[in-house]
PDB file of C-alpha atoms in Angstrom:
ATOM      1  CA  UNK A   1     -24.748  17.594  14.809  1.00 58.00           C
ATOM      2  CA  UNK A   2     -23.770  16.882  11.447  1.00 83.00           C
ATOM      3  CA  UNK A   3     -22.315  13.431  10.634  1.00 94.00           C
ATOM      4  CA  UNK A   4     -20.158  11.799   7.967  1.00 96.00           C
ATOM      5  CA  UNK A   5     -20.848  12.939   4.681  1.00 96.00           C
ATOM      6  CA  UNK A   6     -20.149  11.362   1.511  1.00 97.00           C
ATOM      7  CA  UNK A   7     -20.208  12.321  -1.931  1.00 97.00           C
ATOM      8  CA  UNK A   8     -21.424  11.006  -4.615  1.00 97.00           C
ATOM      9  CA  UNK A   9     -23.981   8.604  -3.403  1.00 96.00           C
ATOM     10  CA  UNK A  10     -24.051   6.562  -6.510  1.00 97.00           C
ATOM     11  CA  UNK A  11     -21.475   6.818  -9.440  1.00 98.00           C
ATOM     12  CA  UNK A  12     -21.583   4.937 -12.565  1.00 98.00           C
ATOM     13  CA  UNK A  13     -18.522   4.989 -14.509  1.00 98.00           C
ATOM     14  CA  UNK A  14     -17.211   2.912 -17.306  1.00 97.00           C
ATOM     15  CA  UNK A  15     -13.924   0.794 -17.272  1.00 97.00           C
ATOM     16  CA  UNK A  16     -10.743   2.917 -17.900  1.00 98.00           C
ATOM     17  CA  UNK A  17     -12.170   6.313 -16.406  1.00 98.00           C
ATOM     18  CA  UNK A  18     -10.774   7.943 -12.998  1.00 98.00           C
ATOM     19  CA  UNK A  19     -13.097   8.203 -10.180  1.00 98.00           C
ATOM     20  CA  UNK A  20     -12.943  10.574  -7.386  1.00 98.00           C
ATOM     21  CA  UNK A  21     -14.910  10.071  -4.339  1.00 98.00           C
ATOM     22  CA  UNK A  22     -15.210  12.015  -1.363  1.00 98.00           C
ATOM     23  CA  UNK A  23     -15.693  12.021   2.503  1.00 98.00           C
ATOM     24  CA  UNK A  24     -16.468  15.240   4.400  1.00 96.00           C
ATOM     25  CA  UNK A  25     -15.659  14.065   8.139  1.00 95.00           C
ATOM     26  CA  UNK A  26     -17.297  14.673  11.814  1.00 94.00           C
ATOM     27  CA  UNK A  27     -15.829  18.166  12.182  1.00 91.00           C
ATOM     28  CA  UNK A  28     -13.241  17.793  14.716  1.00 88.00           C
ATOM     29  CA  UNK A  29     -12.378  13.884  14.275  1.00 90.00           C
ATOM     30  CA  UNK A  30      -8.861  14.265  13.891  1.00 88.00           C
ATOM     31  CA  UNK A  31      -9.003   9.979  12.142  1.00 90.00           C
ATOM     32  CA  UNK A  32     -10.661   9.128   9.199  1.00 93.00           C
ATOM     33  CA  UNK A  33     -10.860   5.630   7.678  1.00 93.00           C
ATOM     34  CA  UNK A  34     -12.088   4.356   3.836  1.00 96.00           C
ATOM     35  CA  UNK A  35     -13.569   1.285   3.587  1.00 96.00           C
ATOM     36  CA  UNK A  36     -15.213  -0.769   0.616  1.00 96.00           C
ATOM     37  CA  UNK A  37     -17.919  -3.314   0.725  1.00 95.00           C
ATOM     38  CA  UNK A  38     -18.520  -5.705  -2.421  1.00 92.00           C
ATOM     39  CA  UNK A  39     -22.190  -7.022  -3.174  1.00 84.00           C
ATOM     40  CA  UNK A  40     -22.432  -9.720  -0.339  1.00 74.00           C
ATOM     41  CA  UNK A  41     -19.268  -9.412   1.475  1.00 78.00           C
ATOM     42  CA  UNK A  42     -17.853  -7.832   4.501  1.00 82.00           C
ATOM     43  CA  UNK A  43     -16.046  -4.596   4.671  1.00 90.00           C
ATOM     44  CA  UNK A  44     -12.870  -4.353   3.831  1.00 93.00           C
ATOM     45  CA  UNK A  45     -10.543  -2.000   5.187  1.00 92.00           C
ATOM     46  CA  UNK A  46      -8.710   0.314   2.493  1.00 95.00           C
ATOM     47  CA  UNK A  47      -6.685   3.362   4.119  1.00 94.00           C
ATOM     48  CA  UNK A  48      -6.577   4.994   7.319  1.00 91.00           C
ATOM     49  CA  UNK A  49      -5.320   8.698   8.060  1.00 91.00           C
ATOM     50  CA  UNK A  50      -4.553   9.761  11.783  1.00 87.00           C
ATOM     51  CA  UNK A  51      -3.752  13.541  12.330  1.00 84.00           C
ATOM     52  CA  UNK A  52      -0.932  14.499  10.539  1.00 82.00           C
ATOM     53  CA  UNK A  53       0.642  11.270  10.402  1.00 85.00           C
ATOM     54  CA  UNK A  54       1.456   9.171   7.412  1.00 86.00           C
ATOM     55  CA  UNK A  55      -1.355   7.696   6.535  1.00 90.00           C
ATOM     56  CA  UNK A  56      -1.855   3.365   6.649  1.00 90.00           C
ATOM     57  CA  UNK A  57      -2.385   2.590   2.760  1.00 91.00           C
ATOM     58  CA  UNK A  58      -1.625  -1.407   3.717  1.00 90.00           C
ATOM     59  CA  UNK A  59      -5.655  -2.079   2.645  1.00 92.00           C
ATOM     60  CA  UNK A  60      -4.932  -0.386  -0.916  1.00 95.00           C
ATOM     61  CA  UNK A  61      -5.157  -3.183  -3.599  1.00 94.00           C
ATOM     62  CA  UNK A  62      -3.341  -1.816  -6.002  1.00 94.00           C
ATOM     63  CA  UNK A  63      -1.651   0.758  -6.766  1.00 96.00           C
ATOM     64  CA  UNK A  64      -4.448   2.290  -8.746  1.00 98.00           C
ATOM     65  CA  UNK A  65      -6.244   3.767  -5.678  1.00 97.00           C
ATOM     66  CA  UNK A  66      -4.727   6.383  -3.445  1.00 97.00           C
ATOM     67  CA  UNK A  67      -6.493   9.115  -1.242  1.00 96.00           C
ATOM     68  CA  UNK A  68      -5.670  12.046   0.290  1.00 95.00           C
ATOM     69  CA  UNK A  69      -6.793  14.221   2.827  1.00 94.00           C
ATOM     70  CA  UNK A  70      -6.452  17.892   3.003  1.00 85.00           C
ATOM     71  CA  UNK A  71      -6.095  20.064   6.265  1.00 82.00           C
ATOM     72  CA  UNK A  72      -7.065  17.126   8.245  1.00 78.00           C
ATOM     73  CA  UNK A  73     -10.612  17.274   7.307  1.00 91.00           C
ATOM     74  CA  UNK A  74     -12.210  16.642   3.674  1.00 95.00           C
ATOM     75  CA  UNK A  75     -10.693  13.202   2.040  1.00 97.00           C
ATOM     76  CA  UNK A  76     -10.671  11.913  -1.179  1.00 97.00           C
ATOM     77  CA  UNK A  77     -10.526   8.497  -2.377  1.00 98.00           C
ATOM     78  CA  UNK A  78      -9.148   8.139  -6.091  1.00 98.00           C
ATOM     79  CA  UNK A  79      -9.715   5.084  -8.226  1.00 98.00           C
ATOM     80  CA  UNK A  80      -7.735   4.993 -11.567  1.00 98.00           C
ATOM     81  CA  UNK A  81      -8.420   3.149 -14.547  1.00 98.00           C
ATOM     82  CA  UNK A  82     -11.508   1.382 -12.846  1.00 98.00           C
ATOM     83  CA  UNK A  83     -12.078  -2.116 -13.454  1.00 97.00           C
ATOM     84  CA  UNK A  84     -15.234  -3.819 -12.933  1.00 96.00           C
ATOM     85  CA  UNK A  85     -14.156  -5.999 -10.189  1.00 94.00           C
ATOM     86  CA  UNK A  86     -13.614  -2.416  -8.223  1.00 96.00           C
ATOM     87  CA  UNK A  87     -17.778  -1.680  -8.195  1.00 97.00           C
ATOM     88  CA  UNK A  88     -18.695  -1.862  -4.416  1.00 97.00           C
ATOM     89  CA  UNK A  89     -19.949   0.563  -1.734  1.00 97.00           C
ATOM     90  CA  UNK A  90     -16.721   2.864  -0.655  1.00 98.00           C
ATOM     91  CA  UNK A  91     -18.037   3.913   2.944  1.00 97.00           C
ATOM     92  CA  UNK A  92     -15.884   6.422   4.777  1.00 97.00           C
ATOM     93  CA  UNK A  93     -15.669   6.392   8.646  1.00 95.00           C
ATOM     94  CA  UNK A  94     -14.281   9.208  11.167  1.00 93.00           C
ATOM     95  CA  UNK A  95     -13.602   9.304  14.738  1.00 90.00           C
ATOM     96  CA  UNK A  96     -11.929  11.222  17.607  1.00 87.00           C
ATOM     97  CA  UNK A  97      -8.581   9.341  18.873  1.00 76.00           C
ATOM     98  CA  UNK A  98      -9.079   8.683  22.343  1.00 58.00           C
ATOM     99  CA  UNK A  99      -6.719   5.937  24.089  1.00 49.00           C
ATOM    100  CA  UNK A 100      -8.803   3.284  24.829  1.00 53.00           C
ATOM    101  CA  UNK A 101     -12.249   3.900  22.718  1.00 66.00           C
ATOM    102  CA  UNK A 102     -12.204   4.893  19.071  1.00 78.00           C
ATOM    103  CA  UNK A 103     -16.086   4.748  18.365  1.00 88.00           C
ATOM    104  CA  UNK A 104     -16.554   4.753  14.319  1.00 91.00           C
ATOM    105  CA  UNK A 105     -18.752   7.179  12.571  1.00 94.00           C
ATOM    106  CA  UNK A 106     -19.983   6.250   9.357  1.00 96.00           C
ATOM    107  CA  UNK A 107     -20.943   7.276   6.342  1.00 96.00           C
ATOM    108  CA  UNK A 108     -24.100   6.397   4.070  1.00 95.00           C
ATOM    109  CA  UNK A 109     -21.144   5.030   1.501  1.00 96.00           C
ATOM    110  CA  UNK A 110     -20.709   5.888  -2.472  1.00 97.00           C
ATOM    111  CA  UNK A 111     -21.637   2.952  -4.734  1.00 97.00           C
ATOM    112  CA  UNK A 112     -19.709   2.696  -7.345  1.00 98.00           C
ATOM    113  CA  UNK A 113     -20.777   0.588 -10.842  1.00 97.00           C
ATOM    114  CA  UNK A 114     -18.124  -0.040 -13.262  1.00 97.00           C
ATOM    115  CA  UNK A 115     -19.623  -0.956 -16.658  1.00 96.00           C
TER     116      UNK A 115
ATOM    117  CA  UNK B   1      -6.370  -8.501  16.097  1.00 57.00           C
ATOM    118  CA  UNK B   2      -7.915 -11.498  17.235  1.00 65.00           C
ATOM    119  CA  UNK B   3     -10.626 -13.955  15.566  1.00 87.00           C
ATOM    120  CA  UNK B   4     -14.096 -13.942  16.282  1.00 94.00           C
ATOM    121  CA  UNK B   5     -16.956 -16.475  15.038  1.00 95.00           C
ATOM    122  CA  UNK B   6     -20.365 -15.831  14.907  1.00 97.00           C
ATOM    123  CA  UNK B   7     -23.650 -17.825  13.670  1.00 97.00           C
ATOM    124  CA  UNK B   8     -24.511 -16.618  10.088  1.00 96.00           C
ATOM    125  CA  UNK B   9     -27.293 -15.932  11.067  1.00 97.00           C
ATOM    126  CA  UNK B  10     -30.255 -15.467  13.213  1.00 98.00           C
ATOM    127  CA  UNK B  11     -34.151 -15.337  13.910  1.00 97.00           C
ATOM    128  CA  UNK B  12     -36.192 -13.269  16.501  1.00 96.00           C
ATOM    129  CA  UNK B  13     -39.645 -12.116  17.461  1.00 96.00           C
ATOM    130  CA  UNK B  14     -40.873  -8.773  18.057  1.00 96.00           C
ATOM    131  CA  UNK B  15     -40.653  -7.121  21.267  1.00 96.00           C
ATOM    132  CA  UNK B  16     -38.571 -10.335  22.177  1.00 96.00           C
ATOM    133  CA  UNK B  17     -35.317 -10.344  23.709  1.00 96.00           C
ATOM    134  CA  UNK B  18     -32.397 -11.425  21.445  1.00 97.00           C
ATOM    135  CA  UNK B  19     -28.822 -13.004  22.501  1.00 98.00           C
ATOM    136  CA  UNK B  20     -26.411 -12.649  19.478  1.00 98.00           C
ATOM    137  CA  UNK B  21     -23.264 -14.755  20.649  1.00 98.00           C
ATOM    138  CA  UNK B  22     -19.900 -14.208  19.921  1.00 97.00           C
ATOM    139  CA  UNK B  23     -16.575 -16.251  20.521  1.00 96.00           C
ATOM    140  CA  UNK B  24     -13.310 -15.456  20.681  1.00 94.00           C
ATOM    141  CA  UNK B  25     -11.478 -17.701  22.391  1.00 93.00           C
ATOM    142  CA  UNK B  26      -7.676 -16.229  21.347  1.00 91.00           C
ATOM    143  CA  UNK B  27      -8.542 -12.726  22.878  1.00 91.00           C
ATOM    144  CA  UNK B  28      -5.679 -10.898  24.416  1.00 88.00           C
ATOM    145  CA  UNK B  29      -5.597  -8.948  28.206  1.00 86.00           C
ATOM    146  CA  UNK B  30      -5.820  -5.802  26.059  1.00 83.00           C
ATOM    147  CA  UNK B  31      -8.147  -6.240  23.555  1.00 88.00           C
ATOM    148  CA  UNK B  32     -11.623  -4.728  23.983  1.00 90.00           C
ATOM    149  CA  UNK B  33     -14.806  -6.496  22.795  1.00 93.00           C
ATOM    150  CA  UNK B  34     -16.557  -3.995  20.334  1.00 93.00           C
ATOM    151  CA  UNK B  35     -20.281  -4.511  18.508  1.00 96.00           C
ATOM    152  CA  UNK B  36     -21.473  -2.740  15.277  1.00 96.00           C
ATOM    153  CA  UNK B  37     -24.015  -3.620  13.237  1.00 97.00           C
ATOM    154  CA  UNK B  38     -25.155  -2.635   9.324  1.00 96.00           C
ATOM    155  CA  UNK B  39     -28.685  -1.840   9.272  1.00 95.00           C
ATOM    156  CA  UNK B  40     -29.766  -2.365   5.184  1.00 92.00           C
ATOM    157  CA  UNK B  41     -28.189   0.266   2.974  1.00 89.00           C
ATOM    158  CA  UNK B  42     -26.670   1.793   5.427  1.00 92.00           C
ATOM    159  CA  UNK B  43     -23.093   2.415   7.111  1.00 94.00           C
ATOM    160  CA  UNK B  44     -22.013   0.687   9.921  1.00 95.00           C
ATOM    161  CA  UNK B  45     -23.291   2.165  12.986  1.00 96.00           C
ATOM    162  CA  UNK B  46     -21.408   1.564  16.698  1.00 94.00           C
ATOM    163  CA  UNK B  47     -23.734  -0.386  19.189  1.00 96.00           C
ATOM    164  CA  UNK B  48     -21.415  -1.500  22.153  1.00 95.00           C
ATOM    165  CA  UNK B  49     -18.085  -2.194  23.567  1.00 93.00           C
ATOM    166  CA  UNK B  50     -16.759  -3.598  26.287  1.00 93.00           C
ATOM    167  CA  UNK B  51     -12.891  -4.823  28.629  1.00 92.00           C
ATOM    168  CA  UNK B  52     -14.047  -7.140  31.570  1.00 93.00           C
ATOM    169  CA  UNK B  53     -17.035  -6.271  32.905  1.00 92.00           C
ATOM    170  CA  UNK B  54     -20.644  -6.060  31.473  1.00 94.00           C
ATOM    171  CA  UNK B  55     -21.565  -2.800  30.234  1.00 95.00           C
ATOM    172  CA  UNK B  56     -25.163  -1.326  29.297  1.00 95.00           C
ATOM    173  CA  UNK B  57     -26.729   1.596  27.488  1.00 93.00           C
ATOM    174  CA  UNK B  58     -29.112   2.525  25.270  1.00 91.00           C
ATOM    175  CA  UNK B  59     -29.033   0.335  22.533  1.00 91.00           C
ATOM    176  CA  UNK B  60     -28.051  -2.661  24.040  1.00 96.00           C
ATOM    177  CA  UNK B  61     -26.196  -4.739  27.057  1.00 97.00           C
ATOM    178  CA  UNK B  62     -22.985  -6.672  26.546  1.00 98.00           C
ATOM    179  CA  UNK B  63     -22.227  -9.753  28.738  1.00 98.00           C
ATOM    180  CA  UNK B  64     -19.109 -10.482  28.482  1.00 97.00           C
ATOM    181  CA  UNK B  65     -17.960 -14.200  30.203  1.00 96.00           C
ATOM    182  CA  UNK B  66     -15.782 -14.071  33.137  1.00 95.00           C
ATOM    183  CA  UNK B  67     -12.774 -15.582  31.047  1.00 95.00           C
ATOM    184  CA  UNK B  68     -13.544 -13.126  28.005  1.00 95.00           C
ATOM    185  CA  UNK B  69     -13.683 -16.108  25.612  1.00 95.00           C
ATOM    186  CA  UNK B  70     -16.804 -14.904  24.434  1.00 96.00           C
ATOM    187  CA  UNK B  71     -19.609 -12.499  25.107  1.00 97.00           C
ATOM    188  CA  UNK B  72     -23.057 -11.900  24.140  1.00 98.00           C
ATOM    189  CA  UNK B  73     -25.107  -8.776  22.374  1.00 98.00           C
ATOM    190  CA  UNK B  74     -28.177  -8.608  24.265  1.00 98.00           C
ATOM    191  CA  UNK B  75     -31.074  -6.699  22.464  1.00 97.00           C
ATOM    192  CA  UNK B  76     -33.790  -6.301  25.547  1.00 95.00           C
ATOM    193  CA  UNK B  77     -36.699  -5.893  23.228  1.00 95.00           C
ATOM    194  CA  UNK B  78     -36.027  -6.793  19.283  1.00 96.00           C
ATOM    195  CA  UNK B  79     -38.165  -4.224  16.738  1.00 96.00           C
ATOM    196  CA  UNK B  80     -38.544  -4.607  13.580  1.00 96.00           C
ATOM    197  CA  UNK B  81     -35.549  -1.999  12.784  1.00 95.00           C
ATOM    198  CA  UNK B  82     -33.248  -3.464  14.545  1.00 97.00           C
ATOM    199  CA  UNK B  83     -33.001  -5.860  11.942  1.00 97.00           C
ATOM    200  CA  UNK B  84     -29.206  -5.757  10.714  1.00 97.00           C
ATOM    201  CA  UNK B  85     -25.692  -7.572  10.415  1.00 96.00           C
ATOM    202  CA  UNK B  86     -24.178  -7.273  13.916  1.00 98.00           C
ATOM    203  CA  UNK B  87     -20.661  -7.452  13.845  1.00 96.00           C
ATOM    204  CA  UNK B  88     -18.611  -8.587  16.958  1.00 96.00           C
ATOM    205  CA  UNK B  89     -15.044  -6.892  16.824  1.00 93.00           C
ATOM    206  CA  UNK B  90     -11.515  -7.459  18.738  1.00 90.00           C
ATOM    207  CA  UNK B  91     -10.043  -4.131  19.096  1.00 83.00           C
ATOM    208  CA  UNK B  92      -6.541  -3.697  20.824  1.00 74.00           C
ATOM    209  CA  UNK B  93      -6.119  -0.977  23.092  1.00 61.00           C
ATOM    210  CA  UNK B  94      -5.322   2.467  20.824  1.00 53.00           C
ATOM    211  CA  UNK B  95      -2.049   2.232  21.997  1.00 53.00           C
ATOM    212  CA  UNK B  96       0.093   0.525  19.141  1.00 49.00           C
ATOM    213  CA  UNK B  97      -2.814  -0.935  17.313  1.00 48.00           C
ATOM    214  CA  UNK B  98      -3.769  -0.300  13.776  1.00 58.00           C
ATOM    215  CA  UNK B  99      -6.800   2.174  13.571  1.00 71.00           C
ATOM    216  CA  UNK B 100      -8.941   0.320  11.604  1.00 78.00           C
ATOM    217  CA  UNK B 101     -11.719  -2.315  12.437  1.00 84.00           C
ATOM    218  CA  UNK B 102     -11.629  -5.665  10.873  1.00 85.00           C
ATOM    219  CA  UNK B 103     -15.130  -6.457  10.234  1.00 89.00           C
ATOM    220  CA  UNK B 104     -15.904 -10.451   9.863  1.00 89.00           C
ATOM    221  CA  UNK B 105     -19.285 -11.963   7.934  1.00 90.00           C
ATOM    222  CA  UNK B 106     -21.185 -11.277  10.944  1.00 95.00           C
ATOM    223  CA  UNK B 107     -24.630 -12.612  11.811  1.00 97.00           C
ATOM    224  CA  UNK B 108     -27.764 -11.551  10.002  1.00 97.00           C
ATOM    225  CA  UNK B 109     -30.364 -11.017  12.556  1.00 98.00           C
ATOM    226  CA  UNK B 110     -34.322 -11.493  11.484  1.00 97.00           C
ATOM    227  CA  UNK B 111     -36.921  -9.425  13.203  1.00 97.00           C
ATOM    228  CA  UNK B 112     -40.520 -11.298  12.560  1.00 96.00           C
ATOM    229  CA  UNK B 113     -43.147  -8.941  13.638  1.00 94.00           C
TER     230      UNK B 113
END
């Protein structure tokens, strides 16, 4: 079947513009997770969304990103005022909650370039 | 969750078995022993996981020492595509645990053909 889905795959912006990036889940996968990875590092865990819970924003790192997802499927990931220090692959992950295995599905990432 | 440490990195030769090790010597009763891995320009992609005992399937095995202190990614036959960054993760049972993973540098493995 279909899996994770992410859109753009590349996005150049320049500093000071709003970004939008989205994540089209594993239909059914009631979590979904956004992660970033910077050129040479390890991923880095952003925001997580669980059902119809309150989302976990404690990966945000800064108050100019926030995301959203809407009827528990699509998600977007909104970065504000870009900086260049925010260029990095944003890779979006879903799964299905089970209670003791949460297998991650994930995404061919957006990479964003902040000029 | 708790700490793992892997080598940086690693070599292998095609159609050669490959042990990527993994330590975690602070591991908890409930924390299960997971393995990604990143193949290049691509998401992560599950491999593995395991509690206590040693688990197989497709991909890979995953030996996991009889005090769970560490455990070891066994690759039966290396290819050339299963060159990647193989992650080693701590995850603690769903139950009251955060949902995401926390990745660490992970070890580069090297497929020579």
């Amino acid at each position: 079947g279909a899996g994770v889905s992410q859109s753009p795959s590349n996005k150049v912006t320049e500093k000071g513009k709003d970004v939008e990036l989205r994540c089209d889940p594993i239909s059914g996968h009631t979590a979904l997770y956004w992660y970033r990875q910077s050129l040479g590092q390890g991923l880095e865990f952003l925001i997580y969304f669980q059902g119809n819970s309150a989302p976990d924003k404690s990966g945000l790192p800064s108050d100019r990103f926030s995301a959203e997802r809407t009827g528990g499927s699509v998600s977007t990931l909104t970065i504000q005022r870009t900086q260049q220090e925010d260029s990095a692959v944003y890779l979006c992950a879903s799964s299905v909650r089970t209670s003791k295995h949460d297998e991650q599905y994930f995404g061919p990432g957006t990479r964003l370039t902040v000029t | 969750d708790a700490k793992t440490t892997q080598p940086n990195s690693m070599e292998s030769n095609e159609e050669e078995p490959v042990h990527l090790p993994c330590n975690h010597s602070t591991i908890s009763g409930t924390d299960y022993i997971h393995w990604y891995r990143q193949l290049p320009s691509q998401g992560p992609e599950y491999v593995i996981h395991g509690l206590t005992s040693n688990v197989n399937n497709r991909m890979a095995s995953l030996a996991i020492a009889e005090d769970r202190k560490s455990s070891t990614l066994i690759l039966h036959r290396a290819t050339l595509r299963d060159a990647a960054v193989y992650y080693c993760i701590l995850r603690r049972n769903y139950g009251g645990s955060q949902g995401n993973l926390i990745f660490g540098k992970g070890t580069k493995l090297s497929v020579k053909p």
